[in-house]
Short mmCIF file of C-alpha atoms in Angstrom, two decimals:
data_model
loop_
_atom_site.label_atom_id
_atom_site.label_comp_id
_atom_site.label_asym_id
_atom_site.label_seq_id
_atom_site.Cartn_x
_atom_site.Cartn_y
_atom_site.Cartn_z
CA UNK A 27 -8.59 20.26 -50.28
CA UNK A 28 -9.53 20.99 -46.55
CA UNK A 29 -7.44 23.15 -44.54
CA UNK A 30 -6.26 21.91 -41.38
CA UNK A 31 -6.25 24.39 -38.33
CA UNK A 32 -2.53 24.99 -38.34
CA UNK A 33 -2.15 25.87 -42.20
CA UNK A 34 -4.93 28.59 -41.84
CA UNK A 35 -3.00 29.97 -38.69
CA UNK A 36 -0.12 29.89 -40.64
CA UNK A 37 -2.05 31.26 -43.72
CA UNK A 38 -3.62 34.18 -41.12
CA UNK A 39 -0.22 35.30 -39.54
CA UNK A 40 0.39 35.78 -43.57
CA UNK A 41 -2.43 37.54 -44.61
CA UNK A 42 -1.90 39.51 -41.51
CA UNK A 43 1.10 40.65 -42.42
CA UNK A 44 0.70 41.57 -46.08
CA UNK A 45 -2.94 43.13 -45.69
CA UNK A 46 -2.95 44.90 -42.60
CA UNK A 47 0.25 46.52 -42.75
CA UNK A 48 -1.04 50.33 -42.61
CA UNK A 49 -3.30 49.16 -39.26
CA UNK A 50 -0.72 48.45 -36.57
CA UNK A 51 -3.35 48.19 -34.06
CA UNK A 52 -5.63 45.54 -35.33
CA UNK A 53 -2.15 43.77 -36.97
CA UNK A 54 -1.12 43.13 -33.53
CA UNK A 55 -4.18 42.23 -31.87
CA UNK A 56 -4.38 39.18 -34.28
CA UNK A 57 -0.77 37.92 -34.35
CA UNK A 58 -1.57 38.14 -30.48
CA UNK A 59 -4.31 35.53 -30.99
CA UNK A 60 -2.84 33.56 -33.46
CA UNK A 61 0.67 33.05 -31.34
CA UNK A 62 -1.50 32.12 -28.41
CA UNK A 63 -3.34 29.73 -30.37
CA UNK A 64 0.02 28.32 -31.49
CA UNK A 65 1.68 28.31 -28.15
CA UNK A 66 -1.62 25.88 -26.98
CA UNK A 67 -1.32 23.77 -30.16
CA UNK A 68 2.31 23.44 -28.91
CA UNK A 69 3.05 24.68 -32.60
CA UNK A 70 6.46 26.38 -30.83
CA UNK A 71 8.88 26.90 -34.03
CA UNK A 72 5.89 28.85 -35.64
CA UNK A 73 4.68 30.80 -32.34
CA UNK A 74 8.08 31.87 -32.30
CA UNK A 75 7.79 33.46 -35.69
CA UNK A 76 4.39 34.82 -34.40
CA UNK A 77 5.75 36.27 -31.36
CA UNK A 78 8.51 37.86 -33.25
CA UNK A 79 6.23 40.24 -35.71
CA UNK A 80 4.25 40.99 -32.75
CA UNK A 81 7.11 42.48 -30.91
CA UNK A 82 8.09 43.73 -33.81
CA UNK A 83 4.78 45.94 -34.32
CA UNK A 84 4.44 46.93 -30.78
CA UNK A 85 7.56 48.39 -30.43
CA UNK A 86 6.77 50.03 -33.82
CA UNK A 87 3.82 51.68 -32.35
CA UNK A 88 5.95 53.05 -29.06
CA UNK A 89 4.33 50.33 -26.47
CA UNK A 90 6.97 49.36 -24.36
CA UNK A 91 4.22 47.84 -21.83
CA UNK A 92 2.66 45.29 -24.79
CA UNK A 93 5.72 44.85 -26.10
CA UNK A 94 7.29 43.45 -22.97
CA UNK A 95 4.50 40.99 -22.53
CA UNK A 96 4.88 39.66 -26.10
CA UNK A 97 8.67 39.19 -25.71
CA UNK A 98 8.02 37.72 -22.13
CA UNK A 99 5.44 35.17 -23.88
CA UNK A 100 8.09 34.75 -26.37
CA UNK A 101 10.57 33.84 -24.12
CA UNK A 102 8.07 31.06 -22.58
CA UNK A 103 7.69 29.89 -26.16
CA UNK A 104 11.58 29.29 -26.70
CA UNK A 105 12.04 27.13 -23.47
CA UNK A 106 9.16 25.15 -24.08
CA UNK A 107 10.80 25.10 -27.74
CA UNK A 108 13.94 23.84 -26.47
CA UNK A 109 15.77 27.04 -26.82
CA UNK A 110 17.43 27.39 -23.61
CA UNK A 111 19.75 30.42 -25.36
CA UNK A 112 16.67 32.28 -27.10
CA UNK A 113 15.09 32.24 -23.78
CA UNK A 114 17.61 33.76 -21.35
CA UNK A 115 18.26 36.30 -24.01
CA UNK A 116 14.64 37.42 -23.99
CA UNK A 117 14.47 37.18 -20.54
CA UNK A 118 16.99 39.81 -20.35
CA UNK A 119 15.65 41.61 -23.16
CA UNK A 120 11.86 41.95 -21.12
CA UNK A 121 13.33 43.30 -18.05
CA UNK A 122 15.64 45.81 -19.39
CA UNK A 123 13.22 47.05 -22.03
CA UNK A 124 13.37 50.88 -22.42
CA UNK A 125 10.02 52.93 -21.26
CA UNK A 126 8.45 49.36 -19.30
CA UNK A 127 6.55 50.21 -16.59
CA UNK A 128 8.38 49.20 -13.25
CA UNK A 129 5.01 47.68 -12.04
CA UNK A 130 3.78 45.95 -14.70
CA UNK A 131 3.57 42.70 -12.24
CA UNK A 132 2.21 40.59 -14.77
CA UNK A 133 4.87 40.68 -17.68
CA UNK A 134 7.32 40.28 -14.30
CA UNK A 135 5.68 37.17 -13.26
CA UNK A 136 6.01 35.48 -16.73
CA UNK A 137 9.76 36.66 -16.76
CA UNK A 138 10.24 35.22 -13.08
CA UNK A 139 8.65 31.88 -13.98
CA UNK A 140 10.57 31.33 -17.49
CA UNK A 141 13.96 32.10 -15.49
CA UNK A 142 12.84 29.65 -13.13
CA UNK A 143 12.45 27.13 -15.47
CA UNK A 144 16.23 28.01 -16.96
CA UNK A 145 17.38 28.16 -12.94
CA UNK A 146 16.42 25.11 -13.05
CA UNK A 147 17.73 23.87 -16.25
CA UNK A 148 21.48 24.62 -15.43
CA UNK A 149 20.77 23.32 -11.73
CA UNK A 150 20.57 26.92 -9.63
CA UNK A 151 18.34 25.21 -7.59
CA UNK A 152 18.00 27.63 -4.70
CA UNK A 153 17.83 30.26 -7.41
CA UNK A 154 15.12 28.60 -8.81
CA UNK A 155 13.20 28.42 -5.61
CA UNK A 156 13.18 31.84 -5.75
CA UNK A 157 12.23 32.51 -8.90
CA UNK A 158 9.12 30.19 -8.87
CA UNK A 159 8.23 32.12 -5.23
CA UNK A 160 8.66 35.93 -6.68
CA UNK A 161 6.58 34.91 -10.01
CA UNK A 162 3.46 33.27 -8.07
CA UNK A 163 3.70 36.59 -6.04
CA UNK A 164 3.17 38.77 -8.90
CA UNK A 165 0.71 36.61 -10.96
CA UNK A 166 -1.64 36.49 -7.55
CA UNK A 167 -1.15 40.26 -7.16
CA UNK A 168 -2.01 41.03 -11.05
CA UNK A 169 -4.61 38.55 -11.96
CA UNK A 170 -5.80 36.92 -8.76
CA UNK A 171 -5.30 33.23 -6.63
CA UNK A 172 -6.63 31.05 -10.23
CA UNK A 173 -5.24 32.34 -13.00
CA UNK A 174 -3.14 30.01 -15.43
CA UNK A 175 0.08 31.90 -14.70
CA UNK A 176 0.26 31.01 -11.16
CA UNK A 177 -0.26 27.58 -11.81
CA UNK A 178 2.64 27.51 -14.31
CA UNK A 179 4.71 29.29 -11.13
CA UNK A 180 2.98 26.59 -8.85
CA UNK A 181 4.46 23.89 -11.59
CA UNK A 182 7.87 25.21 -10.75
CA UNK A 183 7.73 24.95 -7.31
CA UNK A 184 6.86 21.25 -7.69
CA UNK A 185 10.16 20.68 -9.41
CA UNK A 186 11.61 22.19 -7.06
CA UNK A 187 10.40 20.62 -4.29
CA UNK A 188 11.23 17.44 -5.80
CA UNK A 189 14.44 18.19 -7.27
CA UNK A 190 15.01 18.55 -3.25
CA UNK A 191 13.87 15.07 -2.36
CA UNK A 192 10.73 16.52 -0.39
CA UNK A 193 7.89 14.87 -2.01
CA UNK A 194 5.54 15.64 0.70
CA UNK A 195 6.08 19.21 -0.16
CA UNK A 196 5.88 18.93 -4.11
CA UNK A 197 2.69 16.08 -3.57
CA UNK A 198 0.82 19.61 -1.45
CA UNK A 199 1.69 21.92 -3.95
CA UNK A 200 0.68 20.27 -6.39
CA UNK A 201 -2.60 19.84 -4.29
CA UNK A 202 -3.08 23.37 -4.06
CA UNK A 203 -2.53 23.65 -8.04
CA UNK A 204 -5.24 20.86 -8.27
CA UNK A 205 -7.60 22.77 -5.87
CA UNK A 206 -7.14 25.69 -7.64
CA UNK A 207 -7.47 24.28 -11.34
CA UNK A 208 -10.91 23.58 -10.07
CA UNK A 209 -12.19 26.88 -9.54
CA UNK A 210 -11.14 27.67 -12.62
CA UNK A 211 -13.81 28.62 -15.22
CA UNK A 212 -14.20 26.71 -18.66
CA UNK A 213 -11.40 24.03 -17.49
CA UNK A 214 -11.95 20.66 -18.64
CA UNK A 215 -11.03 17.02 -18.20
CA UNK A 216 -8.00 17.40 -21.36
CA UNK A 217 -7.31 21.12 -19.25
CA UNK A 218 -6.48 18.64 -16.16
CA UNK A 219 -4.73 16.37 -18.15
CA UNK A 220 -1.18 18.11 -17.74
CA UNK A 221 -1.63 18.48 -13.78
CA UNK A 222 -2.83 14.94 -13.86
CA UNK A 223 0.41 13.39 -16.32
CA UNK A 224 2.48 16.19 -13.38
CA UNK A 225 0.89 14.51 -10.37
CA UNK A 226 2.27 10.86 -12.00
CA UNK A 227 5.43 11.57 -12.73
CA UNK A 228 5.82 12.96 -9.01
CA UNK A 229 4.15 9.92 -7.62
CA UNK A 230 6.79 7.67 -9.87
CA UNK A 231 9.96 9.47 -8.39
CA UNK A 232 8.53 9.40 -5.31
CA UNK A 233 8.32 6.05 -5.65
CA UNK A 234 5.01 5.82 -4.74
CA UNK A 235 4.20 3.31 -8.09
CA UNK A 236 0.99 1.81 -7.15
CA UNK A 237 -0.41 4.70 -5.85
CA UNK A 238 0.73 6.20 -8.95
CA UNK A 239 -0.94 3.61 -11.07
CA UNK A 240 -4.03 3.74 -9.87
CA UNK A 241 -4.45 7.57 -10.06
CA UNK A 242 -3.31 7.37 -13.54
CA UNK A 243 -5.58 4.81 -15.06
CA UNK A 244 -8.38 6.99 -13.58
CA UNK A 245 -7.55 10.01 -15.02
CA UNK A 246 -6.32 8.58 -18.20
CA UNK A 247 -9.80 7.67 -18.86
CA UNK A 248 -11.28 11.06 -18.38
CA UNK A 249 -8.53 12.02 -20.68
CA UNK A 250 -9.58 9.54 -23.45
CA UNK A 251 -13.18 10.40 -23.12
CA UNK A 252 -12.94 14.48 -23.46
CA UNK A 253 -10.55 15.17 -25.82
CA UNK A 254 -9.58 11.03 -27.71
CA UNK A 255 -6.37 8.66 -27.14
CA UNK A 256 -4.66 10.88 -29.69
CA UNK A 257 -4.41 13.81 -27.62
CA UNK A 258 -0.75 14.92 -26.20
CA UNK A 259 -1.62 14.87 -22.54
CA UNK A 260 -3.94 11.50 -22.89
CA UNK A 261 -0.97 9.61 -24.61
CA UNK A 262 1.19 10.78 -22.17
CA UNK A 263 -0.56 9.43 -19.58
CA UNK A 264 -0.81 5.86 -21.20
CA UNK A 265 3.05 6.65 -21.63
CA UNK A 266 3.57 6.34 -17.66
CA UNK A 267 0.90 3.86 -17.42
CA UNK A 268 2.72 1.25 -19.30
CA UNK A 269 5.94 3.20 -17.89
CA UNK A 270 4.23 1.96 -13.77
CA UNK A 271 3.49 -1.41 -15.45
CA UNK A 272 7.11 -2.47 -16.28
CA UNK A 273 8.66 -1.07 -12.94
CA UNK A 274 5.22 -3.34 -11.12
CA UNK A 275 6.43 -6.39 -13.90
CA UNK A 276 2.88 -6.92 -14.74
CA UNK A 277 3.23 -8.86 -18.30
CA UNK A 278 -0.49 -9.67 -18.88
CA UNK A 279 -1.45 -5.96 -18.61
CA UNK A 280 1.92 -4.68 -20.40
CA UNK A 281 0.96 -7.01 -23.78
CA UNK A 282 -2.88 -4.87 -23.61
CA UNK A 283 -0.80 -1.71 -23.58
CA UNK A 284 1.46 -2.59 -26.29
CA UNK A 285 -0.14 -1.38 -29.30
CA UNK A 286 -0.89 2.43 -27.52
CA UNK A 287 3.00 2.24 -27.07
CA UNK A 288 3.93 1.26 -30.72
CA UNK A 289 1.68 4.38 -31.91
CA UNK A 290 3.54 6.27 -29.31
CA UNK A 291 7.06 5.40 -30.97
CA UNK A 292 5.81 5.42 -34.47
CA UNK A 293 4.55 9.40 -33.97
CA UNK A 294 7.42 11.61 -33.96
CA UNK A 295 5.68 15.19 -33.45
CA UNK A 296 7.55 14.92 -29.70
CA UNK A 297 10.72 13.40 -30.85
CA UNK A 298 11.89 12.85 -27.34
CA UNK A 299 8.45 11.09 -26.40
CA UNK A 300 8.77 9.29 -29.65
CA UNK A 301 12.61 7.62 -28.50
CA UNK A 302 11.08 7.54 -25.12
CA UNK A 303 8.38 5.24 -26.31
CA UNK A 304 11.00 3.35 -28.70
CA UNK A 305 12.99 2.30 -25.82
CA UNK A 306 9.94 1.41 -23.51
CA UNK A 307 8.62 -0.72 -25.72
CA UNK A 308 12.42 -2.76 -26.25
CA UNK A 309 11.79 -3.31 -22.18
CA UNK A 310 8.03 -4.42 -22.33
CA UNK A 311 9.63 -7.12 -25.37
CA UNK A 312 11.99 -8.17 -22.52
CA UNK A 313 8.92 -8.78 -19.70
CA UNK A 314 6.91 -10.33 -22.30
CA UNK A 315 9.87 -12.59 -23.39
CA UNK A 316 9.53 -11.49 -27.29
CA UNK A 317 12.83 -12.59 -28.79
CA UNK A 318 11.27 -11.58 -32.44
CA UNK A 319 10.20 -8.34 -31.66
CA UNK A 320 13.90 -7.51 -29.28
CA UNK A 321 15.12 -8.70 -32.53
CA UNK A 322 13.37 -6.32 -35.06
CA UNK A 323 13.84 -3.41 -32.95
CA UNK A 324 17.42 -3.95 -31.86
CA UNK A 325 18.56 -1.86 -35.02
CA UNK A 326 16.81 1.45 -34.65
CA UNK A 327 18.50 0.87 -30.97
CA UNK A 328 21.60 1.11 -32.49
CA UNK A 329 20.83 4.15 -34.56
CA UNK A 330 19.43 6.27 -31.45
CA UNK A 331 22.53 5.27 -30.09
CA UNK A 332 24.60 5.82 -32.80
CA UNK A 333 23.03 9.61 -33.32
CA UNK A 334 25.16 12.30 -33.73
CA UNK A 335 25.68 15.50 -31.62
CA UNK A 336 23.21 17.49 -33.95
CA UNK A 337 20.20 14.83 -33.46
CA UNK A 338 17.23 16.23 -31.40
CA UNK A 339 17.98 12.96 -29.28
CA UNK A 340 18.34 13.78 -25.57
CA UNK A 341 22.31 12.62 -24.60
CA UNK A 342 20.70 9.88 -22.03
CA UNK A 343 18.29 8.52 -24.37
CA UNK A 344 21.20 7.60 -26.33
CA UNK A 345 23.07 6.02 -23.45
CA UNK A 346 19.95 4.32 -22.39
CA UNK A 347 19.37 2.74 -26.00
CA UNK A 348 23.19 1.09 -25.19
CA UNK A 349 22.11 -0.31 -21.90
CA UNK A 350 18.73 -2.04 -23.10
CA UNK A 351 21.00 -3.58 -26.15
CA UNK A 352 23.73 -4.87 -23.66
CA UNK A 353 21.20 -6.26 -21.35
CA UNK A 354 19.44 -7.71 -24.09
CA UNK A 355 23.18 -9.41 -24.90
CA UNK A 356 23.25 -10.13 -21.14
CA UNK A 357 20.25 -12.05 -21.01
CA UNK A 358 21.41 -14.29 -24.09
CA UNK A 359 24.82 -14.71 -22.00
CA UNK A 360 26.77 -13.03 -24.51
CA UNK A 361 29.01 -11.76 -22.18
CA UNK A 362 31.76 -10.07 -24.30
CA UNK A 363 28.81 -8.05 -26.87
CA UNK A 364 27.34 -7.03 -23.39
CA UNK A 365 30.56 -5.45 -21.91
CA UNK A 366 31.74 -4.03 -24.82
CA UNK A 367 28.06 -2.15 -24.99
CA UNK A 368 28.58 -0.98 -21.45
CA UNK A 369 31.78 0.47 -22.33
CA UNK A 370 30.46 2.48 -25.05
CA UNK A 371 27.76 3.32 -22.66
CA UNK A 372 30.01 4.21 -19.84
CA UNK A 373 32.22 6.24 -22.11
CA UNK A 374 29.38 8.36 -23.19
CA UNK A 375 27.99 8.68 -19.16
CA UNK A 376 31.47 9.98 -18.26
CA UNK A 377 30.89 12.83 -20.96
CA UNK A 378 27.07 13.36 -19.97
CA UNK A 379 26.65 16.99 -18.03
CA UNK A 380 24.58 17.58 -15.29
CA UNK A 381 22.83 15.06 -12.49
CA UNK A 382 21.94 12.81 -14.82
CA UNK A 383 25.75 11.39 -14.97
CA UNK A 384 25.68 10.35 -11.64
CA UNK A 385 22.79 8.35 -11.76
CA UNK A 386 20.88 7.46 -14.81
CA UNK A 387 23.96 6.87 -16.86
CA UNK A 388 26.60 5.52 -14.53
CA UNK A 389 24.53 3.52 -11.93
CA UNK A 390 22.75 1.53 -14.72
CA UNK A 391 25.88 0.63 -16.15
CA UNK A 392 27.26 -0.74 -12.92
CA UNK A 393 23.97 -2.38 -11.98
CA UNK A 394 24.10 -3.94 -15.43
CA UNK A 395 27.25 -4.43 -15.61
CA UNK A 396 27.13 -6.49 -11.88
CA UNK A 397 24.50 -9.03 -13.74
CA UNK A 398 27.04 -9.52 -16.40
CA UNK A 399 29.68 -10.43 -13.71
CA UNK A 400 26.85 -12.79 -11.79
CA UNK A 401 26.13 -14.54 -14.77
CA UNK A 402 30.08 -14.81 -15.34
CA UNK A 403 30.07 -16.16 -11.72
CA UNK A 404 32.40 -13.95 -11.00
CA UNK A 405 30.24 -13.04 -7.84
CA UNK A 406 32.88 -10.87 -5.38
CA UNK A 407 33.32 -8.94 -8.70
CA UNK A 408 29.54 -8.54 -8.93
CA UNK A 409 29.16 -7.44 -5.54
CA UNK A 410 31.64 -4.49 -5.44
CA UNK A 411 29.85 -3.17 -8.51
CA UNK A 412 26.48 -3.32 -6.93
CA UNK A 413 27.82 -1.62 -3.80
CA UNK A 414 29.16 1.21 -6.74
CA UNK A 415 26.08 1.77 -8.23
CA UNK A 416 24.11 1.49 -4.78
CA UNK A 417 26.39 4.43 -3.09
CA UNK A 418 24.94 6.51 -6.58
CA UNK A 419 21.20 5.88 -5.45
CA UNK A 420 21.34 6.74 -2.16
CA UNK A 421 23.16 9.83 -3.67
CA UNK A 422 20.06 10.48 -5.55
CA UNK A 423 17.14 9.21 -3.71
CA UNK A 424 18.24 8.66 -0.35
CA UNK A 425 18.43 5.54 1.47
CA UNK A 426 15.27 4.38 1.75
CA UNK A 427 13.53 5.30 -1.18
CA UNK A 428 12.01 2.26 -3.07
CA UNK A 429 14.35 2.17 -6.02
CA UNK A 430 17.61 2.19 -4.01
CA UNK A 431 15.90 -0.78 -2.09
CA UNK A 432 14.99 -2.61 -5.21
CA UNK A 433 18.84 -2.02 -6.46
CA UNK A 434 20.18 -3.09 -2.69
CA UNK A 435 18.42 -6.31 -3.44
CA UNK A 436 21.43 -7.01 -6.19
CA UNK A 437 23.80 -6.49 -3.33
CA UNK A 438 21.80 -9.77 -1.53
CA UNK A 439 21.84 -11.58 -4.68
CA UNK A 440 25.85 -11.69 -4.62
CA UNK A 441 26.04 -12.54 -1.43
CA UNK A 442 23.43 -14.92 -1.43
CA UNK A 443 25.85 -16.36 -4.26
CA UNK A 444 28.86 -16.28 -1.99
CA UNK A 445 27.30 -18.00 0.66
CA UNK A 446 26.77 -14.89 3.20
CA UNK A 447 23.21 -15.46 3.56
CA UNK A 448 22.41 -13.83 6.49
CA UNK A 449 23.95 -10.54 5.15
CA UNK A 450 21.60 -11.10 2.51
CA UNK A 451 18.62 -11.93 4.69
CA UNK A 452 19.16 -8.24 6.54
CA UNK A 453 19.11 -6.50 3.14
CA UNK A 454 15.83 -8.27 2.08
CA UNK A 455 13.94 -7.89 5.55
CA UNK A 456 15.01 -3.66 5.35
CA UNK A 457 13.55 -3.74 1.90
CA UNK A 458 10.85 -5.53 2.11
CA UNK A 459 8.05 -3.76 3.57
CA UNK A 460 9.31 -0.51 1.68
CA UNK A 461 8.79 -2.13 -1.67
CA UNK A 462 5.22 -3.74 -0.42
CA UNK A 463 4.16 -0.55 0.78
CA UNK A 464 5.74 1.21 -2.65
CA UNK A 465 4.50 -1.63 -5.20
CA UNK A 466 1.47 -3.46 -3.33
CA UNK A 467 1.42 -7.00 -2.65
CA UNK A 468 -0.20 -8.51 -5.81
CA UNK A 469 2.78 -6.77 -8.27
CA UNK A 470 4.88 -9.13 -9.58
CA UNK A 471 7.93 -7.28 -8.59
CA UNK A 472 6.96 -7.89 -5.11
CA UNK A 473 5.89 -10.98 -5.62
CA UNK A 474 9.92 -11.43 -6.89
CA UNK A 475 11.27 -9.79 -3.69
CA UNK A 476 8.87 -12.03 -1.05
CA UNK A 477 10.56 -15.31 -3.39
CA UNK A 478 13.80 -14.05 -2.53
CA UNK A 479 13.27 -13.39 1.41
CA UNK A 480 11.72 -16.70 1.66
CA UNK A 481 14.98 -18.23 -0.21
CA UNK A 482 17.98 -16.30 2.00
CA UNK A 483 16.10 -18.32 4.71
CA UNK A 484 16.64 -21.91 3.27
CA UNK A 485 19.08 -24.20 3.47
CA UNK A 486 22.20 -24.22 0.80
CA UNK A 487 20.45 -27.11 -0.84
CA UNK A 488 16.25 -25.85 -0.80
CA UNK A 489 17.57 -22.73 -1.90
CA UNK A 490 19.35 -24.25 -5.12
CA UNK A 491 16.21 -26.16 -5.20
CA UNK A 492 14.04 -23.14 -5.78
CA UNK A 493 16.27 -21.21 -7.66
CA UNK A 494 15.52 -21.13 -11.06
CA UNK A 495 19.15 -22.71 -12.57
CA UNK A 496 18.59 -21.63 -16.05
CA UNK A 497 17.71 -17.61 -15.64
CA UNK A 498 20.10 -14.79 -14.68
CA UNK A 499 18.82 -12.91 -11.68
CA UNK A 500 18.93 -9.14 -11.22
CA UNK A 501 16.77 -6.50 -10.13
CA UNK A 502 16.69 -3.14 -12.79
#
């Protein structure tokens, strides 16, 4: 039978092992290669294992210098692993290893960055900052302005900047990564993938979705053509595309992408990317009004859901596979299944750690849990939960970022309900041009909010005219 690439790596580090265990030297030099080859692969669980002998037989043969880069590349491995624990532990273990040279800048850069990253994990922001700053430092002082190493401390300081709320910042480092990606020898259109699928997902929190859009169906193609729509980096970037397309509410491009999101959810080599791609597609069923299909995934909803603490499922994946069920209940009018889903949802939120409580979590459930009180008619109830979940994206985003705009349009939709139209008329005018400029005119989400500015300026009786009577209204 053929061998794939990753059994003879695994049969090498083997055969390594058992056959060249009285040459040290050469032993290491190829469990070097194979872990790197690993570590690209994204083969983590058996890099680590990799990683491990090699430290192992370095500090066998007295080389505190190699054997501090190995555990620093180690400790790289385990947070891209997942290993938060592992990696803080070799962290500590790199910089405090006996007989290290003090200026070995290089094996200090990779320690700075991966510390970064786990800064940034546990929300030391400023800490972080830091980090990121001292590690591009030492990588530009020990192997020059383009090496890979400096990009991955460039990377950090686009979180960073981001986690901050200063996209301008993050959007010209990331620039400067770009430029210097470029200059790079050998890189090619899959290498640029990852910056590319980086550059999106800044665009999308900055809100900038059209923009966003149009940069990633570009360089999704490039993607497709060097390295095939199976690659990693390529499917992630058909992830966000169809991820740009529901938050746009383009249907007749969502049902073309689809089928690339059903093979995203049906591979489960990325197990978050996999649920990711489960719960996408249970929203694209909604736009595309697919009862059957809402219907035959609705139960491996309820699993992610109903996973247990030792799942690989990310806490807010779980939550968010609760929402998408109730407002699949909502938009049937079952009322009672949809609260009772929220509750469970909110439960969970209240026990979620980190930033992600305050927002993803618990301002969905009030937005959601306002349309279950509009289509209850139960509209001052409606708009005190919308003012809730509104004070929790301006929290996150600030005021005028295009997703707290979008959400303040529920606010005008209550009042609008009560009567207070021109309350609800000032809401729409402020968000307006925000979400033009954010979505561009011809997106059907805008094409939602101009209905609703031209309906807060009716009458009482046009505006019941060109309401539609029969659907439930709410912006998500």
């Amino acid at each position: 039978a053929d061998l794939t690439a990753r059994e003879l790596l695994d049969r090498g580090r083997e055969d390594v092992t058992r056959r060249l265990s009285g040459r040290p030297d050469l032993q290491a030099d190829l469990l070097s290669g194979i872990a790197g080859i690993q570590f690209d692969m994204q083969e983590y669980t058996k890099a680590d294992l990799s990683y491990q002998q090699l430290v192992s037989t370095q500090l066998a043969q007295r080389h505190p210098r190699e054997a501090a880069r190995a555990i620093a590349a180690r400790a790289d491995n385990a947070f891209r692993m997942g290993n938060d624990a592992l990696a803080a532990s070799l962290v500590a273990e790199g910089r405090k290893l006996p007989g290290r040279p003090v200026d070995d800048l290089e094996t200090d850069a990779r320690l700075d960055v991966v510390d970064g990253w786990l800064a940034l994990q546990s929300g030391e922001v400023q800490r972080a900052k830091e980090l990121f700053a001292s590690g591009r430092r030492r990588a530009e002082a020990a192997l020059g302005p383009n090496d890979v190493r400096v990009l991955d401390a460039l990377s950090g300081q686009v979180r960073v900047e981001a986690g901050l709320q200063d996209f301008d910042a993050a959007l010209a480092v990331q620039a400067d990564m770009d430029s210097r990606l470029a200059l790079i020898p050998g890189i090619g259109a899959r290498d640029k993938a990852e910056p590319a699928a980086s550059r999106v997902d800044l665009l999308y929190r900055a809100g900038r979705f059209h923009e966003a859009l149009l940069y990633d169906q570009a360089e999704l193609a490039r993607c497709v053509s060097a390295a095939g729509a199976n690659d990693s980096w390529c499917q992630r970037l058909a992830y966000y595309r169809a991820l740009l397309l529901l938050r746009m509410g383009s249907p007749s491009e969502l049902r073309t992408d689809l089928p690339t999101v059903e093979t995203l959810a049906g591979d489960k080599s990325s197990p978050d990317l996999h649920v990711a791609a489960e719960l996408m597609m249970f929203r694209m069923l909604f736009v595309l009004d697919d009862s059957d299909g809402q219907r035959a995934l609705a139960p491996r909803l309820a699993e992610v859901a109903s996973s247990d603490a030792r799942s690989e499922i990310d806490p807010v994946r779980k939550i968010q596979a609760l929402q998408l069920l109730a407002e699949r209940a909502l938009r049937q009018a079952h009322w009672p299944e949809a609260e009772s889903l929220l509750a469970r949802a909110g439960e969970q939120a209240q026990q979620t750690p980190g930033p992600a409580r305050g927002f993803t979590t618990v301002g969905s459930n009030e937005t959601l849990l306002g349309a279950v009180r509009l289509g209850q008619r139960r509209y001052e109830d409606a708009l005190v939960l919308f003012r809730q979940a509104q004070g929790r994206y301006i929290g996150a985003f600030g005021a005028n970022h295009p997703l707290t705009q979008l959400n303040a349009l529920n606010e005008a939709l209550a009042l609008e309900m009560l009567g207070r139209r021109e309350q609800a008329a000032e809401i729409v005018d402020r968000a307006e041009p925000i979400l033009r400029k954010s979505l561009g005119d011809a997106a059907p989400m805008y094409q939602r909010v101009a209905s609703l500015r031209a309906r807060v300026r009716q009458t009482p009786s046009e505006a019941d005219a060109a309401r539609d009577a029969t659907a439930l209204q709410y912006f998500n």
